[in-house]
Amino acid sequence: METAQFIIEFIGTLAFAISGIRLAASKQFDWFGGYVVGLTTAIGGGTLRDVMLGTTPFWMTDPIYVICSGAALALTIIFKSRLVGLNHTWFIFDTLGLGLFTVAGLQKGLYFGHPYWVAIILGCITGVAGGILRDVLINEVPLIFRKEIYAIACIIGGIVYQLCATLQLNIEITVIASFLSVVIVRVLAVKYHISLPHLHEEN
């Protein structure tokens, strides 16, 4: 469990950090500003989750996550023309990070003995909170509050995880199915412009 959690959080950290740095670059942030945005994107959701669970935030027990965010900055600088120049780069890495961190948060909630509905909420928080902090830092309306299907994808991923666990499927299959469901839901929602109805102020 702990090894799988580490692997998922590490890959998710790299993906989310790159997505945050990519957006910081589009706002003309300097290298340090880009690192701060990338690191915040990567650890924000997991930090909030761990605080709610009453445990030490995951990145404070191992410097690899801070180093990973630095590696993401280096990759973005070295491969600038590919990672910064491509319009879909941010979306790809953000979606991958969303799926990975949703699974990581859900598993950690279950590991601490919480019921599935709590674990699903923790998975959602892990997936979206870093992005909220990222958007605040770059002075954008958080993506979760805009038209795209974002948090809903996390919830669907959590439900898929629960269904697979109820069917007693192999844990690897369960993790992959949950991750893919988050990614597929978000990709389809963006491709076909699927969104929730907007709130409108009464005149």
PDB file of N, CA and C in Angstrom, residues 44-134:
ATOM      1  N   GLY A  44      -0.505  20.994  -2.943  1.00  0.00           N
ATOM      2  CA  GLY A  44      -1.624  21.660  -2.284  1.00  0.00           C
ATOM      3  C   GLY A  44      -2.744  20.729  -1.878  1.00  0.00           C
ATOM      4  N   GLY A  45      -3.197  19.885  -2.799  1.00  0.00           N
ATOM      5  CA  GLY A  45      -4.311  18.991  -2.503  1.00  0.00           C
ATOM      6  C   GLY A  45      -3.952  17.937  -1.473  1.00  0.00           C
ATOM      7  N   GLY A  46      -2.766  17.342  -1.624  1.00  0.00           N
ATOM      8  CA  GLY A  46      -2.325  16.323  -0.684  1.00  0.00           C
ATOM      9  C   GLY A  46      -2.096  16.880   0.714  1.00  0.00           C
ATOM     10  N   THR A  47      -1.632  18.132   0.770  1.00  0.00           N
ATOM     11  CA  THR A  47      -1.418  18.769   2.071  1.00  0.00           C
ATOM     12  C   THR A  47      -2.738  18.959   2.804  1.00  0.00           C
ATOM     13  N   LEU A  48      -3.738  19.470   2.095  1.00  0.00           N
ATOM     14  CA  LEU A  48      -5.058  19.666   2.711  1.00  0.00           C
ATOM     15  C   LEU A  48      -5.642  18.333   3.146  1.00  0.00           C
ATOM     16  N   ARG A  49      -5.492  17.322   2.321  1.00  0.00           N
ATOM     17  CA  ARG A  49      -5.992  15.979   2.668  1.00  0.00           C
ATOM     18  C   ARG A  49      -5.341  15.461   3.948  1.00  0.00           C
ATOM     19  N   ASP A  50      -4.019  15.573   4.022  1.00  0.00           N
ATOM     20  CA  ASP A  50      -3.304  15.039   5.186  1.00  0.00           C
ATOM     21  C   ASP A  50      -3.622  15.811   6.460  1.00  0.00           C
ATOM     22  N   VAL A  51      -3.814  17.123   6.335  1.00  0.00           N
ATOM     23  CA  VAL A  51      -4.216  17.911   7.497  1.00  0.00           C
ATOM     24  C   VAL A  51      -5.579  17.447   7.996  1.00  0.00           C
ATOM     25  N   MET A  52      -6.491  17.181   7.071  1.00  0.00           N
ATOM     26  CA  MET A  52      -7.822  16.694   7.451  1.00  0.00           C
ATOM     27  C   MET A  52      -7.755  15.309   8.090  1.00  0.00           C
ATOM     28  N   LEU A  53      -6.778  14.523   7.681  1.00  0.00           N
ATOM     29  CA  LEU A  53      -6.608  13.187   8.236  1.00  0.00           C
ATOM     30  C   LEU A  53      -5.826  13.205   9.552  1.00  0.00           C
ATOM     31  N   GLY A  54      -5.284  14.357   9.900  1.00  0.00           N
ATOM     32  CA  GLY A  54      -4.529  14.470  11.141  1.00  0.00           C
ATOM     33  C   GLY A  54      -3.161  13.827  11.086  1.00  0.00           C
ATOM     34  N   THR A  55      -2.553  13.789   9.886  1.00  0.00           N
ATOM     35  CA  THR A  55      -1.235  13.200   9.733  1.00  0.00           C
ATOM     36  C   THR A  55      -0.277  14.208   9.113  1.00  0.00           C
ATOM     37  N   THR A  56       1.023  13.962   9.217  1.00  0.00           N
ATOM     38  CA  THR A  56       2.023  14.866   8.651  1.00  0.00           C
ATOM     39  C   THR A  56       1.885  14.898   7.133  1.00  0.00           C
ATOM     40  N   PRO A  57       1.788  16.086   6.525  1.00  0.00           N
ATOM     41  CA  PRO A  57       1.697  16.170   5.064  1.00  0.00           C
ATOM     42  C   PRO A  57       2.785  15.357   4.378  1.00  0.00           C
ATOM     43  N   PHE A  58       2.403  14.656   3.325  1.00  0.00           N
ATOM     44  CA  PHE A  58       3.270  13.679   2.674  1.00  0.00           C
ATOM     45  C   PHE A  58       4.618  14.234   2.237  1.00  0.00           C
ATOM     46  N   TRP A  59       4.646  15.489   1.804  1.00  0.00           N
ATOM     47  CA  TRP A  59       5.888  16.049   1.280  1.00  0.00           C
ATOM     48  C   TRP A  59       6.859  16.429   2.403  1.00  0.00           C
ATOM     49  N   MET A  60       6.400  16.465   3.637  1.00  0.00           N
ATOM     50  CA  MET A  60       7.256  16.820   4.762  1.00  0.00           C
ATOM     51  C   MET A  60       8.011  15.618   5.321  1.00  0.00           C
ATOM     52  N   THR A  61       7.680  14.430   4.845  1.00  0.00           N
ATOM     53  CA  THR A  61       8.356  13.216   5.309  1.00  0.00           C
ATOM     54  C   THR A  61       9.414  12.733   4.335  1.00  0.00           C
ATOM     55  N   ASP A  62       9.460  13.329   3.156  1.00  0.00           N
ATOM     56  CA  ASP A  62      10.434  12.911   2.143  1.00  0.00           C
ATOM     57  C   ASP A  62      10.673  14.076   1.181  1.00  0.00           C
ATOM     58  N   PRO A  63      11.925  14.536   1.042  1.00  0.00           N
ATOM     59  CA  PRO A  63      12.212  15.688   0.177  1.00  0.00           C
ATOM     60  C   PRO A  63      12.057  15.403  -1.311  1.00  0.00           C
ATOM     61  N   ILE A  64      11.779  14.147  -1.667  1.00  0.00           N
ATOM     62  CA  ILE A  64      11.710  13.790  -3.078  1.00  0.00           C
ATOM     63  C   ILE A  64      10.638  14.577  -3.819  1.00  0.00           C
ATOM     64  N   TYR A  65       9.567  14.965  -3.121  1.00  0.00           N
ATOM     65  CA  TYR A  65       8.483  15.689  -3.786  1.00  0.00           C
ATOM     66  C   TYR A  65       8.896  17.124  -4.112  1.00  0.00           C
ATOM     67  N   VAL A  66       9.658  17.737  -3.214  1.00  0.00           N
ATOM     68  CA  VAL A  66      10.184  19.083  -3.472  1.00  0.00           C
ATOM     69  C   VAL A  66      11.198  19.021  -4.608  1.00  0.00           C
ATOM     70  N   ILE A  67      12.039  17.973  -4.581  1.00  0.00           N
ATOM     71  CA  ILE A  67      13.031  17.775  -5.642  1.00  0.00           C
ATOM     72  C   ILE A  67      12.326  17.505  -6.975  1.00  0.00           C
ATOM     73  N   CYS A  68      11.252  16.728  -6.922  1.00  0.00           N
ATOM     74  CA  CYS A  68      10.489  16.388  -8.128  1.00  0.00           C
ATOM     75  C   CYS A  68       9.943  17.640  -8.794  1.00  0.00           C
ATOM     76  N   SER A  69       9.474  18.590  -7.979  1.00  0.00           N
ATOM     77  CA  SER A  69       8.960  19.843  -8.535  1.00  0.00           C
ATOM     78  C   SER A  69      10.092  20.640  -9.185  1.00  0.00           C
ATOM     79  N   GLY A  70      11.287  20.570  -8.596  1.00  0.00           N
ATOM     80  CA  GLY A  70      12.450  21.210  -9.213  1.00  0.00           C
ATOM     81  C   GLY A  70      12.803  20.560 -10.534  1.00  0.00           C
ATOM     82  N   ALA A  71      12.667  19.226 -10.590  1.00  0.00           N
ATOM     83  CA  ALA A  71      12.923  18.506 -11.844  1.00  0.00           C
ATOM     84  C   ALA A  71      11.909  18.906 -12.905  1.00  0.00           C
ATOM     85  N   ALA A  72      10.660  19.125 -12.481  1.00  0.00           N
ATOM     86  CA  ALA A  72       9.623  19.562 -13.418  1.00  0.00           C
ATOM     87  C   ALA A  72       9.970  20.919 -14.001  1.00  0.00           C
ATOM     88  N   LEU A  73      10.514  21.815 -13.149  1.00  0.00           N
ATOM     89  CA  LEU A  73      10.938  23.131 -13.631  1.00  0.00           C
ATOM     90  C   LEU A  73      12.062  22.985 -14.643  1.00  0.00           C
ATOM     91  N   ALA A  74      13.039  22.124 -14.337  1.00  0.00           N
ATOM     92  CA  ALA A  74      14.168  21.913 -15.249  1.00  0.00           C
ATOM     93  C   ALA A  74      13.686  21.359 -16.585  1.00  0.00           C
ATOM     94  N   LEU A  75      12.767  20.403 -16.549  1.00  0.00           N
ATOM     95  CA  LEU A  75      12.228  19.828 -17.781  1.00  0.00           C
ATOM     96  C   LEU A  75      11.510  20.881 -18.613  1.00  0.00           C
ATOM     97  N   THR A  76      10.763  21.750 -17.931  1.00  0.00           N
ATOM     98  CA  THR A  76      10.024  22.803 -18.633  1.00  0.00           C
ATOM     99  C   THR A  76      10.980  23.795 -19.279  1.00  0.00           C
ATOM    100  N   ILE A  77      12.087  24.109 -18.599  1.00  0.00           N
ATOM    101  CA  ILE A  77      13.076  25.038 -19.144  1.00  0.00           C
ATOM    102  C   ILE A  77      13.806  24.417 -20.325  1.00  0.00           C
ATOM    103  N   ILE A  78      14.238  23.150 -20.156  1.00  0.00           N
ATOM    104  CA  ILE A  78      15.009  22.470 -21.202  1.00  0.00           C
ATOM    105  C   ILE A  78      14.168  22.217 -22.447  1.00  0.00           C
ATOM    106  N   PHE A  79      12.933  21.767 -22.238  1.00  0.00           N
ATOM    107  CA  PHE A  79      12.056  21.441 -23.360  1.00  0.00           C
ATOM    108  C   PHE A  79      10.976  22.509 -23.525  1.00  0.00           C
ATOM    109  N   LYS A  80      11.381  23.752 -23.371  1.00  0.00           N
ATOM    110  CA  LYS A  80      10.446  24.879 -23.382  1.00  0.00           C
ATOM    111  C   LYS A  80       9.578  24.900 -24.624  1.00  0.00           C
ATOM    112  N   SER A  81      10.186  24.713 -25.779  1.00  0.00           N
ATOM    113  CA  SER A  81       9.428  24.813 -27.028  1.00  0.00           C
ATOM    114  C   SER A  81       8.334  23.764 -27.117  1.00  0.00           C
ATOM    115  N   ARG A  82       8.533  22.620 -26.451  1.00  0.00           N
ATOM    116  CA  ARG A  82       7.540  21.552 -26.513  1.00  0.00           C
ATOM    117  C   ARG A  82       6.525  21.640 -25.378  1.00  0.00           C
ATOM    118  N   LEU A  83       7.007  21.929 -24.160  1.00  0.00           N
ATOM    119  CA  LEU A  83       6.125  21.938 -23.003  1.00  0.00           C
ATOM    120  C   LEU A  83       5.361  23.237 -22.828  1.00  0.00           C
ATOM    121  N   VAL A  84       5.984  24.353 -23.174  1.00  0.00           N
ATOM    122  CA  VAL A  84       5.337  25.653 -23.012  1.00  0.00           C
ATOM    123  C   VAL A  84       4.606  26.073 -24.269  1.00  0.00           C
ATOM    124  N   GLY A  85       5.175  25.753 -25.417  1.00  0.00           N
ATOM    125  CA  GLY A  85       4.607  26.226 -26.670  1.00  0.00           C
ATOM    126  C   GLY A  85       3.338  25.522 -27.099  1.00  0.00           C
ATOM    127  N   LEU A  86       3.184  24.259 -26.689  1.00  0.00           N
ATOM    128  CA  LEU A  86       2.015  23.497 -27.121  1.00  0.00           C
ATOM    129  C   LEU A  86       0.789  23.857 -26.298  1.00  0.00           C
ATOM    130  N   ASN A  87      -0.288  24.158 -26.957  1.00  0.00           N
ATOM    131  CA  ASN A  87      -1.495  24.604 -26.261  1.00  0.00           C
ATOM    132  C   ASN A  87      -2.110  23.518 -25.386  1.00  0.00           C
ATOM    133  N   HIS A  88      -1.933  22.256 -25.770  1.00  0.00           N
ATOM    134  CA  HIS A  88      -2.581  21.170 -25.044  1.00  0.00           C
ATOM    135  C   HIS A  88      -1.692  20.567 -23.960  1.00  0.00           C
ATOM    136  N   THR A  89      -0.466  21.054 -23.814  1.00  0.00           N
ATOM    137  CA  THR A  89       0.454  20.464 -22.841  1.00  0.00           C
ATOM    138  C   THR A  89      -0.079  20.579 -21.428  1.00  0.00           C
ATOM    139  N   TRP A  90      -0.563  21.775 -21.066  1.00  0.00           N
ATOM    140  CA  TRP A  90      -1.084  21.971 -19.718  1.00  0.00           C
ATOM    141  C   TRP A  90      -2.253  21.034 -19.452  1.00  0.00           C
ATOM    142  N   PHE A  91      -3.149  20.921 -20.399  1.00  0.00           N
ATOM    143  CA  PHE A  91      -4.325  20.073 -20.217  1.00  0.00           C
ATOM    144  C   PHE A  91      -3.932  18.621 -20.001  1.00  0.00           C
ATOM    145  N   ILE A  92      -2.958  18.139 -20.761  1.00  0.00           N
ATOM    146  CA  ILE A  92      -2.537  16.742 -20.654  1.00  0.00           C
ATOM    147  C   ILE A  92      -1.985  16.450 -19.266  1.00  0.00           C
ATOM    148  N   PHE A  93      -1.022  17.260 -18.824  1.00  0.00           N
ATOM    149  CA  PHE A  93      -0.397  17.012 -17.529  1.00  0.00           C
ATOM    150  C   PHE A  93      -1.374  17.259 -16.374  1.00  0.00           C
ATOM    151  N   ASP A  94      -2.236  18.251 -16.511  1.00  0.00           N
ATOM    152  CA  ASP A  94      -3.206  18.527 -15.460  1.00  0.00           C
ATOM    153  C   ASP A  94      -4.194  17.373 -15.321  1.00  0.00           C
ATOM    154  N   THR A  95      -4.608  16.812 -16.434  1.00  0.00           N
ATOM    155  CA  THR A  95      -5.543  15.695 -16.413  1.00  0.00           C
ATOM    156  C   THR A  95      -4.903  14.450 -15.811  1.00  0.00           C
ATOM    157  N   LEU A  96      -3.651  14.181 -16.185  1.00  0.00           N
ATOM    158  CA  LEU A  96      -2.932  13.035 -15.612  1.00  0.00           C
ATOM    159  C   LEU A  96      -2.768  13.207 -14.103  1.00  0.00           C
ATOM    160  N   GLY A  97      -2.370  14.400 -13.692  1.00  0.00           N
ATOM    161  CA  GLY A  97      -2.222  14.670 -12.264  1.00  0.00           C
ATOM    162  C   GLY A  97      -3.528  14.530 -11.527  1.00  0.00           C
ATOM    163  N   LEU A  98      -4.613  14.991 -12.143  1.00  0.00           N
ATOM    164  CA  LEU A  98      -5.935  14.908 -11.529  1.00  0.00           C
ATOM    165  C   LEU A  98      -6.313  13.456 -11.257  1.00  0.00           C
ATOM    166  N   GLY A  99      -6.112  12.606 -12.253  1.00  0.00           N
ATOM    167  CA  GLY A  99      -6.447  11.196 -12.094  1.00  0.00           C
ATOM    168  C   GLY A  99      -5.584  10.500 -11.053  1.00  0.00           C
ATOM    169  N   LEU A 100      -4.286  10.758 -11.097  1.00  0.00           N
ATOM    170  CA  LEU A 100      -3.368  10.113 -10.162  1.00  0.00           C
ATOM    171  C   LEU A 100      -3.611  10.546  -8.727  1.00  0.00           C
ATOM    172  N   PHE A 101      -3.806  11.846  -8.510  1.00  0.00           N
ATOM    173  CA  PHE A 101      -3.992  12.336  -7.150  1.00  0.00           C
ATOM    174  C   PHE A 101      -5.369  11.965  -6.595  1.00  0.00           C
ATOM    175  N   THR A 102      -6.354  11.826  -7.465  1.00  0.00           N
ATOM    176  CA  THR A 102      -7.665  11.362  -7.010  1.00  0.00           C
ATOM    177  C   THR A 102      -7.542   9.960  -6.422  1.00  0.00           C
ATOM    178  N   VAL A 103      -6.849   9.087  -7.130  1.00  0.00           N
ATOM    179  CA  VAL A 103      -6.643   7.716  -6.647  1.00  0.00           C
ATOM    180  C   VAL A 103      -5.817   7.722  -5.361  1.00  0.00           C
ATOM    181  N   ALA A 104      -4.761   8.540  -5.323  1.00  0.00           N
ATOM    182  CA  ALA A 104      -3.902   8.595  -4.141  1.00  0.00           C
ATOM    183  C   ALA A 104      -4.682   9.048  -2.912  1.00  0.00           C
ATOM    184  N   GLY A 105      -5.495  10.091  -3.081  1.00  0.00           N
ATOM    185  CA  GLY A 105      -6.279  10.600  -1.959  1.00  0.00           C
ATOM    186  C   GLY A 105      -7.320   9.611  -1.488  1.00  0.00           C
ATOM    187  N   LEU A 106      -7.950   8.944  -2.426  1.00  0.00           N
ATOM    188  CA  LEU A 106      -8.968   7.951  -2.081  1.00  0.00           C
ATOM    189  C   LEU A 106      -8.351   6.791  -1.309  1.00  0.00           C
ATOM    190  N   GLN A 107      -7.217   6.297  -1.798  1.00  0.00           N
ATOM    191  CA  GLN A 107      -6.561   5.177  -1.126  1.00  0.00           C
ATOM    192  C   GLN A 107      -6.102   5.544   0.280  1.00  0.00           C
ATOM    193  N   LYS A 108      -5.610   6.760   0.436  1.00  0.00           N
ATOM    194  CA  LYS A 108      -5.135   7.164   1.753  1.00  0.00           C
ATOM    195  C   LYS A 108      -6.303   7.289   2.723  1.00  0.00           C
ATOM    196  N   GLY A 109      -7.440   7.768   2.240  1.00  0.00           N
ATOM    197  CA  GLY A 109      -8.622   7.841   3.076  1.00  0.00           C
ATOM    198  C   GLY A 109      -9.052   6.462   3.556  1.00  0.00           C
ATOM    199  N   LEU A 110      -9.017   5.480   2.662  1.00  0.00           N
ATOM    200  CA  LEU A 110      -9.357   4.109   3.029  1.00  0.00           C
ATOM    201  C   LEU A 110      -8.325   3.522   3.985  1.00  0.00           C
ATOM    202  N   TYR A 111      -7.063   3.860   3.754  1.00  0.00           N
ATOM    203  CA  TYR A 111      -5.976   3.368   4.602  1.00  0.00           C
ATOM    204  C   TYR A 111      -6.156   3.841   6.042  1.00  0.00           C
ATOM    205  N   PHE A 112      -6.723   5.023   6.208  1.00  0.00           N
ATOM    206  CA  PHE A 112      -6.952   5.563   7.545  1.00  0.00           C
ATOM    207  C   PHE A 112      -8.286   5.107   8.129  1.00  0.00           C
ATOM    208  N   GLY A 113      -8.955   4.204   7.429  1.00  0.00           N
ATOM    209  CA  GLY A 113     -10.149   3.583   7.982  1.00  0.00           C
ATOM    210  C   GLY A 113     -11.458   4.306   7.754  1.00  0.00           C
ATOM    211  N   HIS A 114     -11.482   5.270   6.833  1.00  0.00           N
ATOM    212  CA  HIS A 114     -12.711   6.008   6.575  1.00  0.00           C
ATOM    213  C   HIS A 114     -13.601   5.258   5.573  1.00  0.00           C
ATOM    214  N   PRO A 115     -14.916   5.466   5.637  1.00  0.00           N
ATOM    215  CA  PRO A 115     -15.815   4.818   4.678  1.00  0.00           C
ATOM    216  C   PRO A 115     -15.591   5.363   3.272  1.00  0.00           C
ATOM    217  N   TYR A 116     -16.156   4.679   2.285  1.00  0.00           N
ATOM    218  CA  TYR A 116     -15.905   5.040   0.889  1.00  0.00           C
ATOM    219  C   TYR A 116     -16.337   6.459   0.551  1.00  0.00           C
ATOM    220  N   TRP A 117     -17.477   6.891   1.101  1.00  0.00           N
ATOM    221  CA  TRP A 117     -17.955   8.225   0.725  1.00  0.00           C
ATOM    222  C   TRP A 117     -17.001   9.306   1.218  1.00  0.00           C
ATOM    223  N   VAL A 118     -16.381   9.085   2.378  1.00  0.00           N
ATOM    224  CA  VAL A 118     -15.379  10.036   2.866  1.00  0.00           C
ATOM    225  C   VAL A 118     -14.119   9.955   2.007  1.00  0.00           C
ATOM    226  N   ALA A 119     -13.716   8.726   1.663  1.00  0.00           N
ATOM    227  CA  ALA A 119     -12.520   8.535   0.842  1.00  0.00           C
ATOM    228  C   ALA A 119     -12.675   9.196  -0.525  1.00  0.00           C
ATOM    229  N   ILE A 120     -13.876   9.126  -1.090  1.00  0.00           N
ATOM    230  CA  ILE A 120     -14.119   9.756  -2.392  1.00  0.00           C
ATOM    231  C   ILE A 120     -13.972  11.277  -2.291  1.00  0.00           C
ATOM    232  N   ILE A 121     -14.501  11.849  -1.209  1.00  0.00           N
ATOM    233  CA  ILE A 121     -14.357  13.294  -1.005  1.00  0.00           C
ATOM    234  C   ILE A 121     -12.888  13.667  -0.840  1.00  0.00           C
ATOM    235  N   LEU A 122     -12.138  12.861  -0.088  1.00  0.00           N
ATOM    236  CA  LEU A 122     -10.708  13.122   0.104  1.00  0.00           C
ATOM    237  C   LEU A 122      -9.948  12.999  -1.223  1.00  0.00           C
ATOM    238  N   GLY A 123     -10.368  12.039  -2.052  1.00  0.00           N
ATOM    239  CA  GLY A 123      -9.753  11.906  -3.372  1.00  0.00           C
ATOM    240  C   GLY A 123     -10.015  13.130  -4.226  1.00  0.00           C
ATOM    241  N   CYS A 124     -11.245  13.642  -4.159  1.00  0.00           N
ATOM    242  CA  CYS A 124     -11.609  14.845  -4.901  1.00  0.00           C
ATOM    243  C   CYS A 124     -10.797  16.045  -4.420  1.00  0.00           C
ATOM    244  N   ILE A 125     -10.678  16.195  -3.115  1.00  0.00           N
ATOM    245  CA  ILE A 125      -9.897  17.303  -2.552  1.00  0.00           C
ATOM    246  C   ILE A 125      -8.442  17.205  -2.978  1.00  0.00           C
ATOM    247  N   THR A 126      -7.883  16.002  -2.924  1.00  0.00           N
ATOM    248  CA  THR A 126      -6.492  15.801  -3.322  1.00  0.00           C
ATOM    249  C   THR A 126      -6.283  16.177  -4.786  1.00  0.00           C
ATOM    250  N   GLY A 127      -7.277  15.861  -5.607  1.00  0.00           N
ATOM    251  CA  GLY A 127      -7.140  16.136  -7.030  1.00  0.00           C
ATOM    252  C   GLY A 127      -7.307  17.598  -7.406  1.00  0.00           C
ATOM    253  N   VAL A 128      -8.201  18.324  -6.713  1.00  0.00           N
ATOM    254  CA  VAL A 128      -8.554  19.663  -7.202  1.00  0.00           C
ATOM    255  C   VAL A 128      -7.966  20.826  -6.396  1.00  0.00           C
ATOM    256  N   ALA A 129      -7.619  20.599  -5.123  1.00  0.00           N
ATOM    257  CA  ALA A 129      -7.211  21.723  -4.274  1.00  0.00           C
ATOM    258  C   ALA A 129      -5.928  22.388  -4.760  1.00  0.00           C
ATOM    259  N   GLY A 130      -4.980  21.593  -5.259  1.00  0.00           N
ATOM    260  CA  GLY A 130      -3.742  22.166  -5.775  1.00  0.00           C
ATOM    261  C   GLY A 130      -4.001  23.076  -6.967  1.00  0.00           C
ATOM    262  N   GLY A 131      -4.938  22.659  -7.819  1.00  0.00           N
ATOM    263  CA  GLY A 131      -5.293  23.475  -8.974  1.00  0.00           C
ATOM    264  C   GLY A 131      -5.967  24.777  -8.580  1.00  0.00           C
ATOM    265  N   ILE A 132      -6.767  24.726  -7.507  1.00  0.00           N
ATOM    266  CA  ILE A 132      -7.406  25.951  -7.017  1.00  0.00           C
ATOM    267  C   ILE A 132      -6.340  26.946  -6.560  1.00  0.00           C
ATOM    268  N   LEU A 133      -5.376  26.463  -5.771  1.00  0.00           N
ATOM    269  CA  LEU A 133      -4.300  27.337  -5.296  1.00  0.00           C
ATOM    270  C   LEU A 133      -3.466  27.874  -6.459  1.00  0.00           C
ATOM    271  N   ARG A 134      -3.226  27.026  -7.446  1.00  0.00           N
ATOM    272  CA  ARG A 134      -2.488  27.444  -8.641  1.00  0.00           C
ATOM    273  C   ARG A 134      -3.180  28.598  -9.342  1.00  0.00           C
TER     274      ARG A 134
END
